[in-house]
mmCIF file of N, CA and C in Angstrom:
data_model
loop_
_atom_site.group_PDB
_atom_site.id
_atom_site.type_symbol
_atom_site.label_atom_id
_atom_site.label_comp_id
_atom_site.label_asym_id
_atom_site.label_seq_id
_atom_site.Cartn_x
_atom_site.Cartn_y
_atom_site.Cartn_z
ATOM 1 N N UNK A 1 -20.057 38.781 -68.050
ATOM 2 C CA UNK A 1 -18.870 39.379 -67.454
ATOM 3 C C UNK A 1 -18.079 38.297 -66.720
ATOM 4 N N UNK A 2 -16.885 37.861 -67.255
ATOM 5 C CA UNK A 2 -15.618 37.005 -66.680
ATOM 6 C C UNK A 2 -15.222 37.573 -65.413
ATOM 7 N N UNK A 3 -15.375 36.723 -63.956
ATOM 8 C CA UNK A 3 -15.022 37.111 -63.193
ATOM 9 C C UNK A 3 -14.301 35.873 -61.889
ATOM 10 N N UNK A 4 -13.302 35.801 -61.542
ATOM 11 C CA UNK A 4 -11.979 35.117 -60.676
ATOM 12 C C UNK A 4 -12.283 35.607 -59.610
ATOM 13 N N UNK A 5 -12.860 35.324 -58.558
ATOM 14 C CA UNK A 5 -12.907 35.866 -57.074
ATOM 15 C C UNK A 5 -11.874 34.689 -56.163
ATOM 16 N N UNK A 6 -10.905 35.354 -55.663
ATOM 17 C CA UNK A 6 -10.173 34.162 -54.413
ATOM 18 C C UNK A 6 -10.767 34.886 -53.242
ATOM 19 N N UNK A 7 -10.357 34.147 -52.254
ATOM 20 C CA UNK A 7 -10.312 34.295 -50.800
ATOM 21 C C UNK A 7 -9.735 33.201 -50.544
ATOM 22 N N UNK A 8 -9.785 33.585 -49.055
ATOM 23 C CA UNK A 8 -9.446 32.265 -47.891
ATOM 24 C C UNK A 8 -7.635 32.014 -47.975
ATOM 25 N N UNK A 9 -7.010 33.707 -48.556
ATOM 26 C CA UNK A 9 -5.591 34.066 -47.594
ATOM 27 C C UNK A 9 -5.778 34.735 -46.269
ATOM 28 N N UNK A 10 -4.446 34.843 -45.663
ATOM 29 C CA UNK A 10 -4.411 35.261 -44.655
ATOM 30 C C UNK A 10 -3.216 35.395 -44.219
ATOM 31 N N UNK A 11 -3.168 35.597 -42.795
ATOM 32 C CA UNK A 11 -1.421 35.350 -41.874
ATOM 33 C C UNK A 11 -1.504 33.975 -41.212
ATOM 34 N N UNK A 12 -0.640 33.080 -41.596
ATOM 35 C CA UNK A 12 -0.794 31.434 -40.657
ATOM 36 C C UNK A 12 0.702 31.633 -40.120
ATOM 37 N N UNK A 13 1.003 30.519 -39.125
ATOM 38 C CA UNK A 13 2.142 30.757 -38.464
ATOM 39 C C UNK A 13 3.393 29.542 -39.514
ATOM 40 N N UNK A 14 4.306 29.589 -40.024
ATOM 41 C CA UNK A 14 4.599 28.053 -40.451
ATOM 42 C C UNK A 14 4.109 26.786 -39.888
ATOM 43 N N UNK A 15 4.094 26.414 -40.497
ATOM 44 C CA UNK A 15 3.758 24.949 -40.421
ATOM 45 C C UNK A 15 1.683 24.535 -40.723
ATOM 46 N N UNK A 16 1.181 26.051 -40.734
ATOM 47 C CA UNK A 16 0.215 25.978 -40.182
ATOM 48 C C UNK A 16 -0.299 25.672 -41.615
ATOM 49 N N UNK A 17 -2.167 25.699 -41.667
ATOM 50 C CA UNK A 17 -2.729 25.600 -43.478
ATOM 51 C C UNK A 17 -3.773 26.533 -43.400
ATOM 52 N N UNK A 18 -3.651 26.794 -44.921
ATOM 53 C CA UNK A 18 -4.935 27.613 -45.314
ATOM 54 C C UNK A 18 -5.597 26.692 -46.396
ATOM 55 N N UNK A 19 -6.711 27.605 -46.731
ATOM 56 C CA UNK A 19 -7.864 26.599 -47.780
ATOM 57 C C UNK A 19 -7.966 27.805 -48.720
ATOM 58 N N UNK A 20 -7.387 27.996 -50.111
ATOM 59 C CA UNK A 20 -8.077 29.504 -51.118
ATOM 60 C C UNK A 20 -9.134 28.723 -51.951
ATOM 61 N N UNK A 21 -9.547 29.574 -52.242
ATOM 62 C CA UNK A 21 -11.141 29.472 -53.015
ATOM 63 C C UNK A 21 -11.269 30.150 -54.066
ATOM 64 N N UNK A 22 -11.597 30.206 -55.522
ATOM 65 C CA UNK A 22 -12.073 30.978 -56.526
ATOM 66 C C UNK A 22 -13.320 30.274 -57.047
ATOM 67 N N UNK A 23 -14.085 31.656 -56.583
ATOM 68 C CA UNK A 23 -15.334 31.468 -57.597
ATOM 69 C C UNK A 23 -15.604 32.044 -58.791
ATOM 70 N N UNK A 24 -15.781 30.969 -60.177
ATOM 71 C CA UNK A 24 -15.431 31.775 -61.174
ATOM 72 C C UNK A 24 -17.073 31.970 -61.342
ATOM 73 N N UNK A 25 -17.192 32.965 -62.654
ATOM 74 C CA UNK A 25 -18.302 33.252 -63.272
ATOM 75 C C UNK A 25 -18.096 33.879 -64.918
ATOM 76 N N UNK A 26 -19.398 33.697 -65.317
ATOM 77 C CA UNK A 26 -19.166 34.191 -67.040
ATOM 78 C C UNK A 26 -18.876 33.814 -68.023
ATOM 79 N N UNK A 27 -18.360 32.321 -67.592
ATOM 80 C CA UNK A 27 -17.619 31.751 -69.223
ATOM 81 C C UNK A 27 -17.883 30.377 -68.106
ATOM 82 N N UNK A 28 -17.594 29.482 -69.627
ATOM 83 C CA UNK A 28 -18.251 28.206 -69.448
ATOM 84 C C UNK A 28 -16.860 27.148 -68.899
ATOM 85 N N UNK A 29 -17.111 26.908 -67.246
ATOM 86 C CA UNK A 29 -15.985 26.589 -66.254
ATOM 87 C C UNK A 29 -15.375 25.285 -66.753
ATOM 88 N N UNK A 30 -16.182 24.314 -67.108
ATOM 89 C CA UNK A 30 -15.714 23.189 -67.312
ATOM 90 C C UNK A 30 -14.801 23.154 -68.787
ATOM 91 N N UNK A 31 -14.939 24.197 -69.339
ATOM 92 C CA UNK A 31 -14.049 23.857 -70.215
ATOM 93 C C UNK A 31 -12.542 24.003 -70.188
ATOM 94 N N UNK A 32 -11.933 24.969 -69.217
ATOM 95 C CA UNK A 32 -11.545 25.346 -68.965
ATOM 96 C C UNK A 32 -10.346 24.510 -67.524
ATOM 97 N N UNK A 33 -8.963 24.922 -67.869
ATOM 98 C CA UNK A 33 -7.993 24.634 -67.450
ATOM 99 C C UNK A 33 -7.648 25.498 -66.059
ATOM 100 N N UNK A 34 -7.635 25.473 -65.114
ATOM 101 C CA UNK A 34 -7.444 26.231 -63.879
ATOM 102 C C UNK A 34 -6.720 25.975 -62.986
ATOM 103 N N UNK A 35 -5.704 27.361 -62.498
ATOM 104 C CA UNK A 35 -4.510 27.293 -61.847
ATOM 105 C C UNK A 35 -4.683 28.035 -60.837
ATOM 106 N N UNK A 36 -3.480 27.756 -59.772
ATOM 107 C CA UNK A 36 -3.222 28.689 -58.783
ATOM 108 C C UNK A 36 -1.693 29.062 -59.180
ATOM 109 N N UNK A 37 -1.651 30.500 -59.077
ATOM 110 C CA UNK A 37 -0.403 30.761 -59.303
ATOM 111 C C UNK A 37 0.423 32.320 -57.785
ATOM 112 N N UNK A 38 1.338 31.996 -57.874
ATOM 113 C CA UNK A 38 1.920 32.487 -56.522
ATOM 114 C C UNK A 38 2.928 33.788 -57.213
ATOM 115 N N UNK A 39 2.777 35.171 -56.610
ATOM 116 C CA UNK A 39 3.775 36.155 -56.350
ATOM 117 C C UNK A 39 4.246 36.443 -55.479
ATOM 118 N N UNK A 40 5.682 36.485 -55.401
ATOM 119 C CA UNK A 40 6.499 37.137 -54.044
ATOM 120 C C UNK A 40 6.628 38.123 -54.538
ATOM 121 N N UNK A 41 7.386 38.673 -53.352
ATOM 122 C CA UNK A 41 7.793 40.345 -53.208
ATOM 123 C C UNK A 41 8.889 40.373 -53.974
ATOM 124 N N UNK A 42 9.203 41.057 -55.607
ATOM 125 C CA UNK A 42 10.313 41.205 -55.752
ATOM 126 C C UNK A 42 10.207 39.826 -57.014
ATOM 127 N N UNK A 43 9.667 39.164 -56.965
ATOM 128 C CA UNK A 43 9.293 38.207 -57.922
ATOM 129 C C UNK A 43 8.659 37.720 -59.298
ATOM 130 N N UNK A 44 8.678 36.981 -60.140
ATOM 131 C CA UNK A 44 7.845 36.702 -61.080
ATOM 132 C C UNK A 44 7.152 35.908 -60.594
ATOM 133 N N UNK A 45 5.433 36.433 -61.122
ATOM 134 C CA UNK A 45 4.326 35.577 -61.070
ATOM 135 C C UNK A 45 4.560 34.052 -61.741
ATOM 136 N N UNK A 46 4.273 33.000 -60.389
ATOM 137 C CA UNK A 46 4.713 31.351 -60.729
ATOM 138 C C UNK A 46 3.778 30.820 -60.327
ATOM 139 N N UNK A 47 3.788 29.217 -61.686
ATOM 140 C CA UNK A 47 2.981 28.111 -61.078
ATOM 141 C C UNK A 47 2.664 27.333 -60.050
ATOM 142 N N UNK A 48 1.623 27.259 -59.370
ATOM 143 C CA UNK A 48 1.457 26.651 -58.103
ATOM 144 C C UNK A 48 1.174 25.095 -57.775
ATOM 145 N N UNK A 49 -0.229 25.166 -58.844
ATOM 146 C CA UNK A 49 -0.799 24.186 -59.280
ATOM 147 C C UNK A 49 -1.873 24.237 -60.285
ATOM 148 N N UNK A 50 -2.215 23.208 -61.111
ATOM 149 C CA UNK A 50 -3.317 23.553 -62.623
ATOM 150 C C UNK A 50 -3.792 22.438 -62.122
ATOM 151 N N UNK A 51 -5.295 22.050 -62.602
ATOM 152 C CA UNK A 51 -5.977 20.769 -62.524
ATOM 153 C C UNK A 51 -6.635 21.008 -64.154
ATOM 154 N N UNK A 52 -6.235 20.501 -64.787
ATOM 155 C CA UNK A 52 -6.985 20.850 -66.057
ATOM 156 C C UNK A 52 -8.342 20.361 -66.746
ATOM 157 N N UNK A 53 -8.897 20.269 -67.450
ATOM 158 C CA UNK A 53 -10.343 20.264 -67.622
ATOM 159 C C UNK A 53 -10.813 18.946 -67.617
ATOM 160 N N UNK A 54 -11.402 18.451 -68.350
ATOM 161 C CA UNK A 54 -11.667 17.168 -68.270
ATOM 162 C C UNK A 54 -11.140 15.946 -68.236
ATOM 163 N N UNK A 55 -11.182 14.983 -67.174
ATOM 164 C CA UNK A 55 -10.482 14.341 -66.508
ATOM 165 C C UNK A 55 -9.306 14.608 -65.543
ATOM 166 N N UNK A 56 -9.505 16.352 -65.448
ATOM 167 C CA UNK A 56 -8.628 16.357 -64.341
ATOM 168 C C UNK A 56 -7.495 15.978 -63.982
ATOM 169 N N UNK A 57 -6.824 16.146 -64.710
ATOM 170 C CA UNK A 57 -5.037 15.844 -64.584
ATOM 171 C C UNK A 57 -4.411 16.802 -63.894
ATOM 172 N N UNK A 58 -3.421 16.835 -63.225
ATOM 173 C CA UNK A 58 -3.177 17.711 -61.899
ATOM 174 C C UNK A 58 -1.663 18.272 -61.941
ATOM 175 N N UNK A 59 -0.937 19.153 -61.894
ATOM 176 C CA UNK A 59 0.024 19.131 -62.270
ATOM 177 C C UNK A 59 0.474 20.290 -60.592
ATOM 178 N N UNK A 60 2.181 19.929 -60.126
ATOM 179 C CA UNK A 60 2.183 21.005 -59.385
ATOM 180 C C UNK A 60 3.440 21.565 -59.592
ATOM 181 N N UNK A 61 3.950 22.602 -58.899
ATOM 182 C CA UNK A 61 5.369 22.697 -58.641
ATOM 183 C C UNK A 61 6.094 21.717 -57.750
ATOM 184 N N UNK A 62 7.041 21.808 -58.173
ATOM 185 C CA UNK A 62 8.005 21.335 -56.620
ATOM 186 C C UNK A 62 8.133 21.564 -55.507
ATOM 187 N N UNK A 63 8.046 22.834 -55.498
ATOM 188 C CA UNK A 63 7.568 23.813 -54.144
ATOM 189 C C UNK A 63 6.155 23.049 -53.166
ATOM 190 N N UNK A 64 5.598 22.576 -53.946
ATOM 191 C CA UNK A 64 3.860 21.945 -53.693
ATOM 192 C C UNK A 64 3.923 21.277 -53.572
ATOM 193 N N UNK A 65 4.174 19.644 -54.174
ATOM 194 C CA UNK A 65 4.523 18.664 -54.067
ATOM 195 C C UNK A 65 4.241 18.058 -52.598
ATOM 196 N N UNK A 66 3.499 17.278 -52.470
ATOM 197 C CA UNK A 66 3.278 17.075 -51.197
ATOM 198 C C UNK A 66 2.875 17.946 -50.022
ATOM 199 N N UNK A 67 2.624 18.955 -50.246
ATOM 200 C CA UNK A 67 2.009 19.814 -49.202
ATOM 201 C C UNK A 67 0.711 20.198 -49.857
ATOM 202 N N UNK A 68 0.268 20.533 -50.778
ATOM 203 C CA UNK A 68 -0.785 21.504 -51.227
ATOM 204 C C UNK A 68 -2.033 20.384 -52.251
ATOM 205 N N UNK A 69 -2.941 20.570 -51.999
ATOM 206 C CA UNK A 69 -3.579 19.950 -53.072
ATOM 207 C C UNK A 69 -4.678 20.949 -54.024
ATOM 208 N N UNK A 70 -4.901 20.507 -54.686
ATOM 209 C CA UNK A 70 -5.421 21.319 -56.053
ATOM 210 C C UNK A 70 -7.002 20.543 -56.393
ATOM 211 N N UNK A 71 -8.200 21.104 -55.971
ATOM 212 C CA UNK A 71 -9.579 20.680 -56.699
ATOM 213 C C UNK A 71 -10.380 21.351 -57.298
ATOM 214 N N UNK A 72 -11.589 20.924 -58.251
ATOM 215 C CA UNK A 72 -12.359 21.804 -58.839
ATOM 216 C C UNK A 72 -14.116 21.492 -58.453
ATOM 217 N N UNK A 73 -14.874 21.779 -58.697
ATOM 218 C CA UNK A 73 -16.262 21.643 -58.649
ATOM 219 C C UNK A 73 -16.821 22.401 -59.420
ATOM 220 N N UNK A 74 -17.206 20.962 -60.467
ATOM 221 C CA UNK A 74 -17.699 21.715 -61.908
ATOM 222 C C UNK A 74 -19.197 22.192 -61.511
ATOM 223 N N UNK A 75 -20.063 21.862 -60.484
ATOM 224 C CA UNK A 75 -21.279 21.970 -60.587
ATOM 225 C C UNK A 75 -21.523 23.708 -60.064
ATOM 226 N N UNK A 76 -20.409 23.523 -59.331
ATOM 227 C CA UNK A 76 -20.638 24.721 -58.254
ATOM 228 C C UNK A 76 -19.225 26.035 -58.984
ATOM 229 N N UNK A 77 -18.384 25.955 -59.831
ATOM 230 C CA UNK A 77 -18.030 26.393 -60.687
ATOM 231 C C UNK A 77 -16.749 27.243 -59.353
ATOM 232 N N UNK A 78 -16.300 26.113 -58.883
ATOM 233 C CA UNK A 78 -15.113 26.521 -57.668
ATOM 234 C C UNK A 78 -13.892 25.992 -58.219
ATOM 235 N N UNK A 79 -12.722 26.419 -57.475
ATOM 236 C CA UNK A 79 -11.492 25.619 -57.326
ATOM 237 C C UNK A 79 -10.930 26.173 -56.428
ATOM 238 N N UNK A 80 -10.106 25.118 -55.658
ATOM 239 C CA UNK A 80 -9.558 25.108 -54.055
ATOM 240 C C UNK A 80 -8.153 25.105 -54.489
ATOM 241 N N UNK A 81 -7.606 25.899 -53.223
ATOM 242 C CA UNK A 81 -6.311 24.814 -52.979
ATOM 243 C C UNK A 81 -5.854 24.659 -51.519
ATOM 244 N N UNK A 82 -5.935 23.458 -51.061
ATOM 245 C CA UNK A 82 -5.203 23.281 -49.614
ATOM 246 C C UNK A 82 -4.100 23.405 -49.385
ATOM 247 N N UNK A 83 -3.682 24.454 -48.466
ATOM 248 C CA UNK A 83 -2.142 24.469 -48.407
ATOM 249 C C UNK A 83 -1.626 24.199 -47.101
ATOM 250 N N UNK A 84 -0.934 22.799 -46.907
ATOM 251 C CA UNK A 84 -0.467 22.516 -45.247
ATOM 252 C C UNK A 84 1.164 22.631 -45.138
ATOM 253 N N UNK A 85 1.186 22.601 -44.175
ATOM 254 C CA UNK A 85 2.912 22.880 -43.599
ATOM 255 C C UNK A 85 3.627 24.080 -44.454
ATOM 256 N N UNK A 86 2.815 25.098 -44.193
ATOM 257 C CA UNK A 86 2.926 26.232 -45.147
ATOM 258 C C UNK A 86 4.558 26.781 -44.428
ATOM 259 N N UNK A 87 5.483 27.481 -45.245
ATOM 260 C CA UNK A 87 6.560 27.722 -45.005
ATOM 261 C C UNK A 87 6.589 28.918 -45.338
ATOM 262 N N UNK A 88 7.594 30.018 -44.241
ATOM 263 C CA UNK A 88 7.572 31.669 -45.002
ATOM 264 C C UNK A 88 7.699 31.589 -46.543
ATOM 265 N N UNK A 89 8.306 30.938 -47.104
ATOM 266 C CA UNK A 89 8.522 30.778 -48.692
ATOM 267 C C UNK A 89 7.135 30.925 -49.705
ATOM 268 N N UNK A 90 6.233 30.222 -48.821
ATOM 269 C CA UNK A 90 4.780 30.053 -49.741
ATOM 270 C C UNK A 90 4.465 31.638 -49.578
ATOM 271 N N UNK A 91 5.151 32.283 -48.961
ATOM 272 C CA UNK A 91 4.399 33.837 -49.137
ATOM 273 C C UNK A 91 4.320 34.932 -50.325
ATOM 274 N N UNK A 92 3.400 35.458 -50.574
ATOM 275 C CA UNK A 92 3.093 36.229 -51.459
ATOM 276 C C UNK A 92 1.274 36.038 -52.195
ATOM 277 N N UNK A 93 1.109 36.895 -53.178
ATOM 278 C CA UNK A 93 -0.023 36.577 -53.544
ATOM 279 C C UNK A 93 -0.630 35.733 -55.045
ATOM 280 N N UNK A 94 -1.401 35.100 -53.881
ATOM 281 C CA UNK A 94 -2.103 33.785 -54.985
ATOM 282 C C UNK A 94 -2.950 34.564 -55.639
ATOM 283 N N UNK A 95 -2.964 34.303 -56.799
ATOM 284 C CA UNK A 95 -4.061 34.374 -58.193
ATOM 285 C C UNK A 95 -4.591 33.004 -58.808
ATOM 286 N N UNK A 96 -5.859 33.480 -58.947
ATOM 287 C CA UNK A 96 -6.598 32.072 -59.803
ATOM 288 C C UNK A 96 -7.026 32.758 -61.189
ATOM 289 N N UNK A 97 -6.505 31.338 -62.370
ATOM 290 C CA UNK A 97 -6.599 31.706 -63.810
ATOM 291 C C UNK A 97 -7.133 30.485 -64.128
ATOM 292 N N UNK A 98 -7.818 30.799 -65.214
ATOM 293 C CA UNK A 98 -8.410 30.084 -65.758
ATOM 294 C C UNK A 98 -8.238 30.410 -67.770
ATOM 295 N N UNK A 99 -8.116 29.102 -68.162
ATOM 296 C CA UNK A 99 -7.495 29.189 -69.384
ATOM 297 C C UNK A 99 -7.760 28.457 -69.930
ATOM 298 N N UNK A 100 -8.082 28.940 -71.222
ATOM 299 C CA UNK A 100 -9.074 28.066 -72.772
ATOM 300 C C UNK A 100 -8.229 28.567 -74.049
ATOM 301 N N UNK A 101 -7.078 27.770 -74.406
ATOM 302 C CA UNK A 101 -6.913 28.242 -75.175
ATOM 303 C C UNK A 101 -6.100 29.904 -74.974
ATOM 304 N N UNK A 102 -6.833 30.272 -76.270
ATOM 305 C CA UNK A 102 -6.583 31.707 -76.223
ATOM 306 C C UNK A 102 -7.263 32.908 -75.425
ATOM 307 N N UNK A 103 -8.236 32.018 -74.670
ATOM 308 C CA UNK A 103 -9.015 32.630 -73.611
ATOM 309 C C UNK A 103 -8.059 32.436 -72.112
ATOM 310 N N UNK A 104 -7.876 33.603 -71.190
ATOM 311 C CA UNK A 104 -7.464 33.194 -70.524
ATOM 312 C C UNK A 104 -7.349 34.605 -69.509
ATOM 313 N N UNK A 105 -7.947 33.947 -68.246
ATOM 314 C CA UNK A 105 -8.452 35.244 -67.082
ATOM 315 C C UNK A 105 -7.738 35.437 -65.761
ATOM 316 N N UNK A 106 -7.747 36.211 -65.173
ATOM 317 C CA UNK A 106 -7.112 36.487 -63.906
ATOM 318 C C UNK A 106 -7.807 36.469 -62.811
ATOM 319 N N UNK A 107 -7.426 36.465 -61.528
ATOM 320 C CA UNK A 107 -8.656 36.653 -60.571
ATOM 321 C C UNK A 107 -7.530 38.021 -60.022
ATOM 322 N N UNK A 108 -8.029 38.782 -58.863
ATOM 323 C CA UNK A 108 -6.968 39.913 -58.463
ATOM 324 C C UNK A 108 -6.203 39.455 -57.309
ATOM 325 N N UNK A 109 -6.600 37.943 -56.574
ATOM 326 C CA UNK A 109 -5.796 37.693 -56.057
ATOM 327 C C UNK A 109 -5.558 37.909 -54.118
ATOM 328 N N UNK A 110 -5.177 37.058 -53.572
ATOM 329 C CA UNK A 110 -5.403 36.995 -52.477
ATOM 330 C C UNK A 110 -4.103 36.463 -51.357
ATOM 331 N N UNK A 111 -4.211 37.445 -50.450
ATOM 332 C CA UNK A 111 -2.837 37.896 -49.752
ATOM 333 C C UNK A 111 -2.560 36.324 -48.916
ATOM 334 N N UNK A 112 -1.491 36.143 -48.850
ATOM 335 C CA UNK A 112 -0.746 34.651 -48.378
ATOM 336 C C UNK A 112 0.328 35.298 -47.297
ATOM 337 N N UNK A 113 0.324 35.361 -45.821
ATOM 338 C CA UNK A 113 1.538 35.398 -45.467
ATOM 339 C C UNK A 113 1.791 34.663 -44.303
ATOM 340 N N UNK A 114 3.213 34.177 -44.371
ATOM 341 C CA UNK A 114 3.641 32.944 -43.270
ATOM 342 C C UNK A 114 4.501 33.373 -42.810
ATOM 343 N N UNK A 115 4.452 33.752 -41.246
ATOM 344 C CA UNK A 115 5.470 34.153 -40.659
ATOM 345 C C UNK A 115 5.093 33.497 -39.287
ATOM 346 N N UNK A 116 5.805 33.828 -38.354
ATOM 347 C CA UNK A 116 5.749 33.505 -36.703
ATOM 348 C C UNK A 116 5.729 34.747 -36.198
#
């Protein structure tokens, strides 16, 4: 059974950081391409950041770019993302996917909000 667990959203004040977490399970992690992707209110679901499978090539938005970083841990079958100098903008909810191809999963996702 394929399963995407995040955590580690919350309410931060701007400027402030969070750390999200997905623990995947069920399918074989390292093969596999994995993203964080962001919904606002009123929005289409968007790219955050991907670190893709082997060798790890890292890709982000613009939005990210210097604030957020993107890791994986193949042993422990995780992926992070650090998010600093978070801005009301980064708000909405993060999802972690993971993608092989024509294989490709959701997690349900975890609440992000930045306000004062």
């Amino acid at each position: 059974q394929v399963q995407l667990v995040e955590s580690g959203g919350g309410l931060v004040h701007p400027g402030g950081s969070l750390r999200l977490s997905c623990a995947a399970s069920g399918f074989y992690f390292n093969n596999y391409d994995m993203s964080w992707y962001r919904q606002a209110p009123g929005k289409e679901r968007e790219l955050v950041a991907r670190i893709y499978n082997f060798g790890g090539r890292i890709v982000f938005a613009d939005s990210a770019k210097g604030r957020f970083t993107i890791s994986r841990d193949n042993v422990n079958n995780m992926v992070y993302l650090q998010m600093t100098t978070l801005k009301p903008e980064d708000t909405g909810v993060y999802y972690c996917n993971a993608n092989f191809g024509q294989y490709d999963y959701w997690g349900q996702g975890t609440q992000v909000t930045v306000s004062s």
